Coordinates of C-alpha atoms in Angstrom, one line a residue:
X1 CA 21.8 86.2 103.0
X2 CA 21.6 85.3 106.5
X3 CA 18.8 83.8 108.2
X4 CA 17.4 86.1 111.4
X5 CA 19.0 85.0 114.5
X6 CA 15.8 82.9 116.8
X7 CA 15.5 83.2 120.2
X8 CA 15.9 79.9 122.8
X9 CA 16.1 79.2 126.3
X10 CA 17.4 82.2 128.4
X11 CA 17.3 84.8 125.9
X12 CA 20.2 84.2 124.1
X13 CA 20.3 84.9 120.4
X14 CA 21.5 81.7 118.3
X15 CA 24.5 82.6 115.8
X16 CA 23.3 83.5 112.2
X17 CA 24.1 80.6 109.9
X18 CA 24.9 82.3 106.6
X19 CA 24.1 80.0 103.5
X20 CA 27.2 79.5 101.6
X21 CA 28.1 81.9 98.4
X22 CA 26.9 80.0 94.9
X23 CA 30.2 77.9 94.1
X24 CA 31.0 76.9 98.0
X25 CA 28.3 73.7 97.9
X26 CA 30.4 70.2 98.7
X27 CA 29.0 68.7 96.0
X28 CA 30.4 71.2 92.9
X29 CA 34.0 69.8 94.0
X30 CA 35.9 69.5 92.0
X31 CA 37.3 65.6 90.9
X32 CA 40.5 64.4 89.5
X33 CA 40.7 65.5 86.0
X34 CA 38.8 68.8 86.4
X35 CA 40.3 72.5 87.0
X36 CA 39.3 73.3 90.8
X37 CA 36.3 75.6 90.5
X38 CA 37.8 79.1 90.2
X39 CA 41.2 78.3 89.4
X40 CA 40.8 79.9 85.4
X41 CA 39.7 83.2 87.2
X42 CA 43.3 83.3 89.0
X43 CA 45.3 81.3 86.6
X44 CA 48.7 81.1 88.4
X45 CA 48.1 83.2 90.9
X46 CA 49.4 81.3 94.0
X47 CA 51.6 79.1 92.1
X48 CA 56.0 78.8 93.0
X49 CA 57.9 81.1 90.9
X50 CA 59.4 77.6 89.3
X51 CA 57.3 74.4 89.0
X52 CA 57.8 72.6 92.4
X53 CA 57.1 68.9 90.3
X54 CA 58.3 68.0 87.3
X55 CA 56.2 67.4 84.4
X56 CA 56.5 63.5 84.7
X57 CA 56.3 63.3 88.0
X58 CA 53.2 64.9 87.7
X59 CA 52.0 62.7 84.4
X60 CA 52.9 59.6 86.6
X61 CA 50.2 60.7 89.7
X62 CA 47.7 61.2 87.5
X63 CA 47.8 57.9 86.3
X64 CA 47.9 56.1 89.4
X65 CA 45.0 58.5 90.4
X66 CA 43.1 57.3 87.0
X67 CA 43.4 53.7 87.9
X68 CA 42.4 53.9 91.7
X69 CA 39.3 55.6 90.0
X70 CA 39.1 53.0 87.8
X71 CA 38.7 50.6 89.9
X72 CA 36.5 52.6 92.5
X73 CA 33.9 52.7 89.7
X74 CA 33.9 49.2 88.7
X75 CA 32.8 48.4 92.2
X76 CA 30.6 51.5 93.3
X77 CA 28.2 53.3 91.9
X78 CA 28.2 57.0 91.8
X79 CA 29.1 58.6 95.5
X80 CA 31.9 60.6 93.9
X81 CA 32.4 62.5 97.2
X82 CA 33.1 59.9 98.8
X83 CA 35.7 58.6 95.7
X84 CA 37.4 61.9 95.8
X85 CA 38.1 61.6 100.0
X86 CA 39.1 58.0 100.1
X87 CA 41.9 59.0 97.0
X88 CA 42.5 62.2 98.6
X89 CA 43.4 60.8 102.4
X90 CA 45.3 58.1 100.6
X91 CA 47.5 60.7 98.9
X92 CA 47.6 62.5 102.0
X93 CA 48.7 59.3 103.6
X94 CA 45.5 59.8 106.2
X95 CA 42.8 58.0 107.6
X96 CA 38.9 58.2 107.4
X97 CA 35.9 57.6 108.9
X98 CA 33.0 56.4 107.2
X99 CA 29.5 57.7 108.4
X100 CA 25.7 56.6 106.8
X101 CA 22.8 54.4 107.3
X102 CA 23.2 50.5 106.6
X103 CA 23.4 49.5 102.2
X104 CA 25.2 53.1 101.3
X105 CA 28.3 50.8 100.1
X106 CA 30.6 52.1 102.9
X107 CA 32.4 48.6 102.9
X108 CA 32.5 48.3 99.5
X109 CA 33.9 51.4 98.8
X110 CA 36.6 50.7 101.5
X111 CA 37.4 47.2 99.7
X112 CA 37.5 48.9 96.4
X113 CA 40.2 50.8 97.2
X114 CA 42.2 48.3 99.1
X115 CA 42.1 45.9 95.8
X116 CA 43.2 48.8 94.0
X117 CA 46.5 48.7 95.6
X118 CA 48.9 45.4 95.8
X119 CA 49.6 46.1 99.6
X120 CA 48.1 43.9 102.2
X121 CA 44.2 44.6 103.5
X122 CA 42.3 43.2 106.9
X123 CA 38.7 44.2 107.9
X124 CA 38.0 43.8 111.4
X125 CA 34.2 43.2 112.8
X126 CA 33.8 45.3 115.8
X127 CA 32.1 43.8 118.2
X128 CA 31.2 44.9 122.2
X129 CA 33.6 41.5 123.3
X130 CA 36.2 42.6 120.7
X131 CA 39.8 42.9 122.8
X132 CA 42.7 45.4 122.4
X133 CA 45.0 42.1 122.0
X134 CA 42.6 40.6 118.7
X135 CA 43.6 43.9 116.5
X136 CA 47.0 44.7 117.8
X137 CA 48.1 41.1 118.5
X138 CA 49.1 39.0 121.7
X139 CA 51.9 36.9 122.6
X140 CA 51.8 33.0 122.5
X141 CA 53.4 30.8 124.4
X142 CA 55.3 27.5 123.8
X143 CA 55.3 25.0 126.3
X144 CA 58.0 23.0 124.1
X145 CA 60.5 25.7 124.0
X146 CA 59.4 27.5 127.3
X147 CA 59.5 30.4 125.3
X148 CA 56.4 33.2 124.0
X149 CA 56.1 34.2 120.7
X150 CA 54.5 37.4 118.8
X151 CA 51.9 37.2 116.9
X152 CA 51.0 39.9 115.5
X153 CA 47.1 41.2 115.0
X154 CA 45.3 42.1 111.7
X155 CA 46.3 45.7 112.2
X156 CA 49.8 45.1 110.7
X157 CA 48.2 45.7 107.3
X158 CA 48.6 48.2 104.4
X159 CA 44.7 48.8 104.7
X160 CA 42.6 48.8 107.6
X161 CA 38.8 48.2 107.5
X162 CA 37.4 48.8 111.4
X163 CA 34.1 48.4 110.3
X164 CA 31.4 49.6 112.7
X165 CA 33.7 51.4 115.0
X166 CA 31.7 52.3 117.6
X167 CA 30.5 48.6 118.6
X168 CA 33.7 48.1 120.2
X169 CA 34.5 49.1 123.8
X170 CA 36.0 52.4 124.5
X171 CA 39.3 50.4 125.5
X172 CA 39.9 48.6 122.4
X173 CA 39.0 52.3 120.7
X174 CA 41.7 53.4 122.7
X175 CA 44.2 50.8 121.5
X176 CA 44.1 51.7 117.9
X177 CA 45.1 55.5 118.8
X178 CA 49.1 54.6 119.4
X179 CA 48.7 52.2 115.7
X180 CA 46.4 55.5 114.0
X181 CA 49.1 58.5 115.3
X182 CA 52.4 56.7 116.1
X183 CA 52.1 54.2 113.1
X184 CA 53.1 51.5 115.8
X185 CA 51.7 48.6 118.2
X186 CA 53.4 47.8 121.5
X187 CA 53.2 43.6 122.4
X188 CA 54.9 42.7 125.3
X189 CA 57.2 45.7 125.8
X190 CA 58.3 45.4 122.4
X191 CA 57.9 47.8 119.8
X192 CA 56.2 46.7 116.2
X193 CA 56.1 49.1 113.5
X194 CA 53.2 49.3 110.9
X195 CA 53.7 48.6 107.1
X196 CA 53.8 51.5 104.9
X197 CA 51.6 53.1 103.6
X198 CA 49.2 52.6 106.3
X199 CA 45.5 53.8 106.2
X200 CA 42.4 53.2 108.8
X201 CA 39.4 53.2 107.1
X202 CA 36.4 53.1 110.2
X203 CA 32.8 52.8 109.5
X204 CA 29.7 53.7 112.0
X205 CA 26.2 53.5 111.5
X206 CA 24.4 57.0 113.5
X207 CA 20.8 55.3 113.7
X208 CA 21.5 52.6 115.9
X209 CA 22.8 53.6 119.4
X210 CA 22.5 50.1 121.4
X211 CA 25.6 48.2 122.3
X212 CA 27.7 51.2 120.9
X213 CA 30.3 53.4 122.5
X214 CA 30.7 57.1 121.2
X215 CA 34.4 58.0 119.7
X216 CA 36.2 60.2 122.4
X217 CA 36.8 63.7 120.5
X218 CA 40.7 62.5 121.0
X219 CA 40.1 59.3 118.8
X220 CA 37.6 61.3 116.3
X221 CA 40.4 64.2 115.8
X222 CA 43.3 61.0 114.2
X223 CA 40.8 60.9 111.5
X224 CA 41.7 63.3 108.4
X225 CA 38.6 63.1 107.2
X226 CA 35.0 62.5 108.0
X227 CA 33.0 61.6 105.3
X228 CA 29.0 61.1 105.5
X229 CA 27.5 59.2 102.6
X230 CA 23.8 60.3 101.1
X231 CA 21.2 58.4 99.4
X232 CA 21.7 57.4 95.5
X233 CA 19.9 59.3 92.8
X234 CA 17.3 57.4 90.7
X235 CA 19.5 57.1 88.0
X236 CA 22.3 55.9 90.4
X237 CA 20.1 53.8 92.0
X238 CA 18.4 52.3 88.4
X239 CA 22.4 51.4 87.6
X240 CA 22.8 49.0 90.4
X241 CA 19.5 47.5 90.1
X242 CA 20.9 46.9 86.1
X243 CA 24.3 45.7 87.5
X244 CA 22.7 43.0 90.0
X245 CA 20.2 41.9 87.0
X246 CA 23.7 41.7 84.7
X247 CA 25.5 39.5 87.6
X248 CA 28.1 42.2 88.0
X249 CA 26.9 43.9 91.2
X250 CA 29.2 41.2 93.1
X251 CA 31.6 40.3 90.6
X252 CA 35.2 39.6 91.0
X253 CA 37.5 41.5 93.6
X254 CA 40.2 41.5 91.5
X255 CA 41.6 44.9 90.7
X256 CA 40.7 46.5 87.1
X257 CA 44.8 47.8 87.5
X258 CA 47.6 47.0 90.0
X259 CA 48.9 50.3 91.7
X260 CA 52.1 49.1 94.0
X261 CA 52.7 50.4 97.5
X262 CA 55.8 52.1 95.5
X263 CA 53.5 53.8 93.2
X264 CA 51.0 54.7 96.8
X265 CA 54.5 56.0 98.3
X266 CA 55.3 58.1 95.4
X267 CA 51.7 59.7 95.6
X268 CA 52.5 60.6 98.8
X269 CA 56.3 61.9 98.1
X270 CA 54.2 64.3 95.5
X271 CA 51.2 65.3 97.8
X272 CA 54.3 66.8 100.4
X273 CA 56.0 68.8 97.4
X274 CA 52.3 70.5 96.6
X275 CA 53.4 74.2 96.9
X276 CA 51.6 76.5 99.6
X277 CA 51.2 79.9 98.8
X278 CA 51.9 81.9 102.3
X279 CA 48.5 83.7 101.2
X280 CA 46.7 80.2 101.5
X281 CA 48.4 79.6 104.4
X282 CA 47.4 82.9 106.3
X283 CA 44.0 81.4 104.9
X284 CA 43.5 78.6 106.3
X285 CA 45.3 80.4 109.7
X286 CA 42.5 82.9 109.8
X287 CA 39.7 80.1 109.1
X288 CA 40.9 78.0 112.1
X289 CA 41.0 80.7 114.6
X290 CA 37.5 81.6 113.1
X291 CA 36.5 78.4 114.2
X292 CA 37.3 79.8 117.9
X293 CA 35.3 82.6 118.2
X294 CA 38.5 85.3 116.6
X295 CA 39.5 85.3 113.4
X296 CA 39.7 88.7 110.9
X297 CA 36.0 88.6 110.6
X298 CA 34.0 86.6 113.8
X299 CA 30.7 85.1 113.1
X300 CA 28.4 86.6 115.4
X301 CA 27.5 84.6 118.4
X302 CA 29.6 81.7 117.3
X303 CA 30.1 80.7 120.9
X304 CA 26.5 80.3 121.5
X305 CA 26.9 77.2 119.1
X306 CA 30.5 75.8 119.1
X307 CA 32.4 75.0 122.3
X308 CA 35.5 73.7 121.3
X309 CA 36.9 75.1 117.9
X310 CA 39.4 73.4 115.7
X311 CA 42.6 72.3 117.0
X312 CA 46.1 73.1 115.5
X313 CA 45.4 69.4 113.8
X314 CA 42.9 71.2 112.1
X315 CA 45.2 73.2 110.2
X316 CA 47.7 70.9 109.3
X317 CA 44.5 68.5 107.4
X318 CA 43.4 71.3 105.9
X319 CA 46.5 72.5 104.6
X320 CA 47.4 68.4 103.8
X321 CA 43.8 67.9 102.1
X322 CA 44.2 70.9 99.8
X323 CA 47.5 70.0 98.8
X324 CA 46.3 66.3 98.1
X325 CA 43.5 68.2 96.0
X326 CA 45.6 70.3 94.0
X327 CA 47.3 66.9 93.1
X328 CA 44.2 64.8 92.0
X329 CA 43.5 68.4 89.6
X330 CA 46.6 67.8 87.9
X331 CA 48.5 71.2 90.2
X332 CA 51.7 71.7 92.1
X333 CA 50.1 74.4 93.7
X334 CA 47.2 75.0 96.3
X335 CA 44.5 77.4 95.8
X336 CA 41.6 78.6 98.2
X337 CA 39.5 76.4 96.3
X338 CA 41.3 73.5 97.1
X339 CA 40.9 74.4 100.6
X340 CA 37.2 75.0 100.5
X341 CA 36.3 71.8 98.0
X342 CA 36.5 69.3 101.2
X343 CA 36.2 71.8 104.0
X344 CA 33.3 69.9 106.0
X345 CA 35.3 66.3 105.4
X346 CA 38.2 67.4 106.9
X347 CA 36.0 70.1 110.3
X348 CA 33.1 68.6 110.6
X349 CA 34.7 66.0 113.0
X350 CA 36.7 68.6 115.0
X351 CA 34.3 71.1 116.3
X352 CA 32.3 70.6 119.4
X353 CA 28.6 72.4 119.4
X354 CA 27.2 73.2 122.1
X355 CA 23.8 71.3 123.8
X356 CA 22.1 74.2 122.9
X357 CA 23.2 73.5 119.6
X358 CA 22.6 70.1 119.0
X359 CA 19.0 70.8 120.1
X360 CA 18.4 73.3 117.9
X361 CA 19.3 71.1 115.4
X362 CA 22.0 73.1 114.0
X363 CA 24.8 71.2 112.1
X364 CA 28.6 71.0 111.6
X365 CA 28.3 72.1 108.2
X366 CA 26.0 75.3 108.5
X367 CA 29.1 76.6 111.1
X368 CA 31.4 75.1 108.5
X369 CA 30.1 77.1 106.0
X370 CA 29.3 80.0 108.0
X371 CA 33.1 80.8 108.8
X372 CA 34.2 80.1 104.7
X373 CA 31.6 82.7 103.8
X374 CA 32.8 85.0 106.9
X375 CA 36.6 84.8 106.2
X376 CA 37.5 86.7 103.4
X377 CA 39.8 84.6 100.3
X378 CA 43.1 85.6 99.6

């Protein structure tokens, strides 16, 4: 039911925020190994005429799904939302950003996965003196040979950990935009391109604005996902008191299994080939222009709230995202569940509210939910 519209500053009536429908919650997602909510109430109804991955092919995703689990697990305690994005962006061959207070396990989680893989991994401290040149690299010169050389910066990895994001100035920011979107670093005219897979995982702590610069919209948008992480239960938070006592809070770093960067391309070879019903398409069409203030079914007085909806971009990660989904269920096809299982991850970076908005104290995720229970499924 929705809430009565309230009344602020010049008379304007603030949009209603609909609760979202039982089912739509974040948290009943769906994880890899369970039947997206809803999908045995419309069994094969958006899926290919002909199975669009083979049997094998699919066998062989769910394994290397299994073991990054596996080793997720062994390192981090419960936080399965946060499991299911960092799996799903690598499938979807994507980056994230990593939002919560300090001790929420945002680094570890971001190590966990890079052991999981055999490809190469760099974390990089940002700090307010950090330079563009220290994560791209510089060039060095020989006064022997009379010559410069490359050397290349801790961005040429497989895995990228920029942890605390916003410490560093808005011009280094800006230098990691041509390495997130073009896959590439330019030192000294020259072109270098980036190992692949490549994946950005960036970390930033909301509580503490000194000595911190604010992501530019254009640097927030290269992030697939946005992913903010929430206090431990009691029992989740009774296991890691029982893993430090056992010594095995801090254990080893060493993966539980090896996945190769063959096995991470191959992932991402089977997240493309993910059919797309035109239906879910149109979906996730008429969700986005929602997001604008049109769509089949407008929320009323969504442009008292949001001021810039979701771009094109927006489309193409939720369309990427549900396909990467459909995968980690065990599917070659996409359903509207898919879509809606990580809908605030992948908007909740990519729509601007308004200052009225943001001192209302109205959230991304009660617009986000507002236009999923205003468009109608397919």
């Amino acid at each position: 039911m929705s809430n009565p519209p309230s009344q602020h500053a010049g008379n304007q009536a603030r949009p209603m925020v609909p609760g979202p429908p039982p089912g739509l919650s974040e948290s009943s997602a769906s994880g890899p190994g369970r039947p997206a909510p809803g999908a045995s109430q419309r069994p094969g109804g958006f899926a290919p005429s002909s199975a669009a991955i083979a049997p094998g092919d699919l066998e062989r995703a769910g394994a290397i799904i299994s073991t990054i689990s596996g080793v997720f697990h062994s390192r981090v305690v419960g936080q399965e939302n946060l499991r299911t994005t960092l799996i799903a962006a690598l499938a979807a061959g994507g980056h994230v950003l990593l939002e919560s207070v300090p001790g929420l396990a945002k680094t570890t989680a971001a190590s966990a996965l890079a052991s999981s893989i055999t490809g190469s991994f760099a974390r990089i401290q940002c700090t307010p003196d950090l330079m563009p040149n220290d994560i791209i690299g510089t060039q060095i010169y020989s006064s022997g040979t009379g010559t410069f050389t490359t050397q290349l910066g801790p961005v040429h990895a497989n895995v990228v950990l920029l942890d605390e994001i916003n410490r560093s100035s808005a011009k280094t920011q800006s230098a990691m935009l041509e390495a997130m979107q073009e896959r590439q670093t330019s030192i000294g005219g020259e072109v270098y391109r980036l190992p692949e897979p490549f994946m950005v995982l960036a970390t930033q702590n909301p509580i503490e604005e000194e000595g911190t610069y604010v992501l530019p919209e254009a640097q927030m948008d290269r992030f697939l996902m946005k992913e903010i992480l929430t206090y431990p239960r009691p029992a989740e938070e009774h296991e890691i008191l029982d893993r430090s006592t056992a010594g095995s809070l801090t254990g080893p770093r060493e993966a539980v299994g090896t996945v190769t960067l063959q096995d991470v391309r191959f992932l991402q070879e089977m997240v493309d080939q993910v059919y797309v019903d035109p239906a879910v398409k149109r979906y996730i069409i008429d969700l986005i222009f929602t997001t604008r203030g049109s769509g089949p079914r407008p929320v009323p007085n969504l442009t008292q709230s949001v001021r810039v909806g979701a771009s094109p971009r927006g489309s193409l990660a939720l369309m990427k995202v549900g396909q990467a989904h459909a995968l980690l269920n065990g599917r070659d096809y996409v359903t509207p569940d898919d879509v809606r299982a990580m809908r605030h991850g992948v908007l909740r970076h990519r729509l601007v509210l308004t200052f009225d908005a943001l001192a209302s104290g109205i959230k991304p995720e009660q617009i986000i939910d507002a236009v999923f229970h205003a468009v109608p499924m397919p």
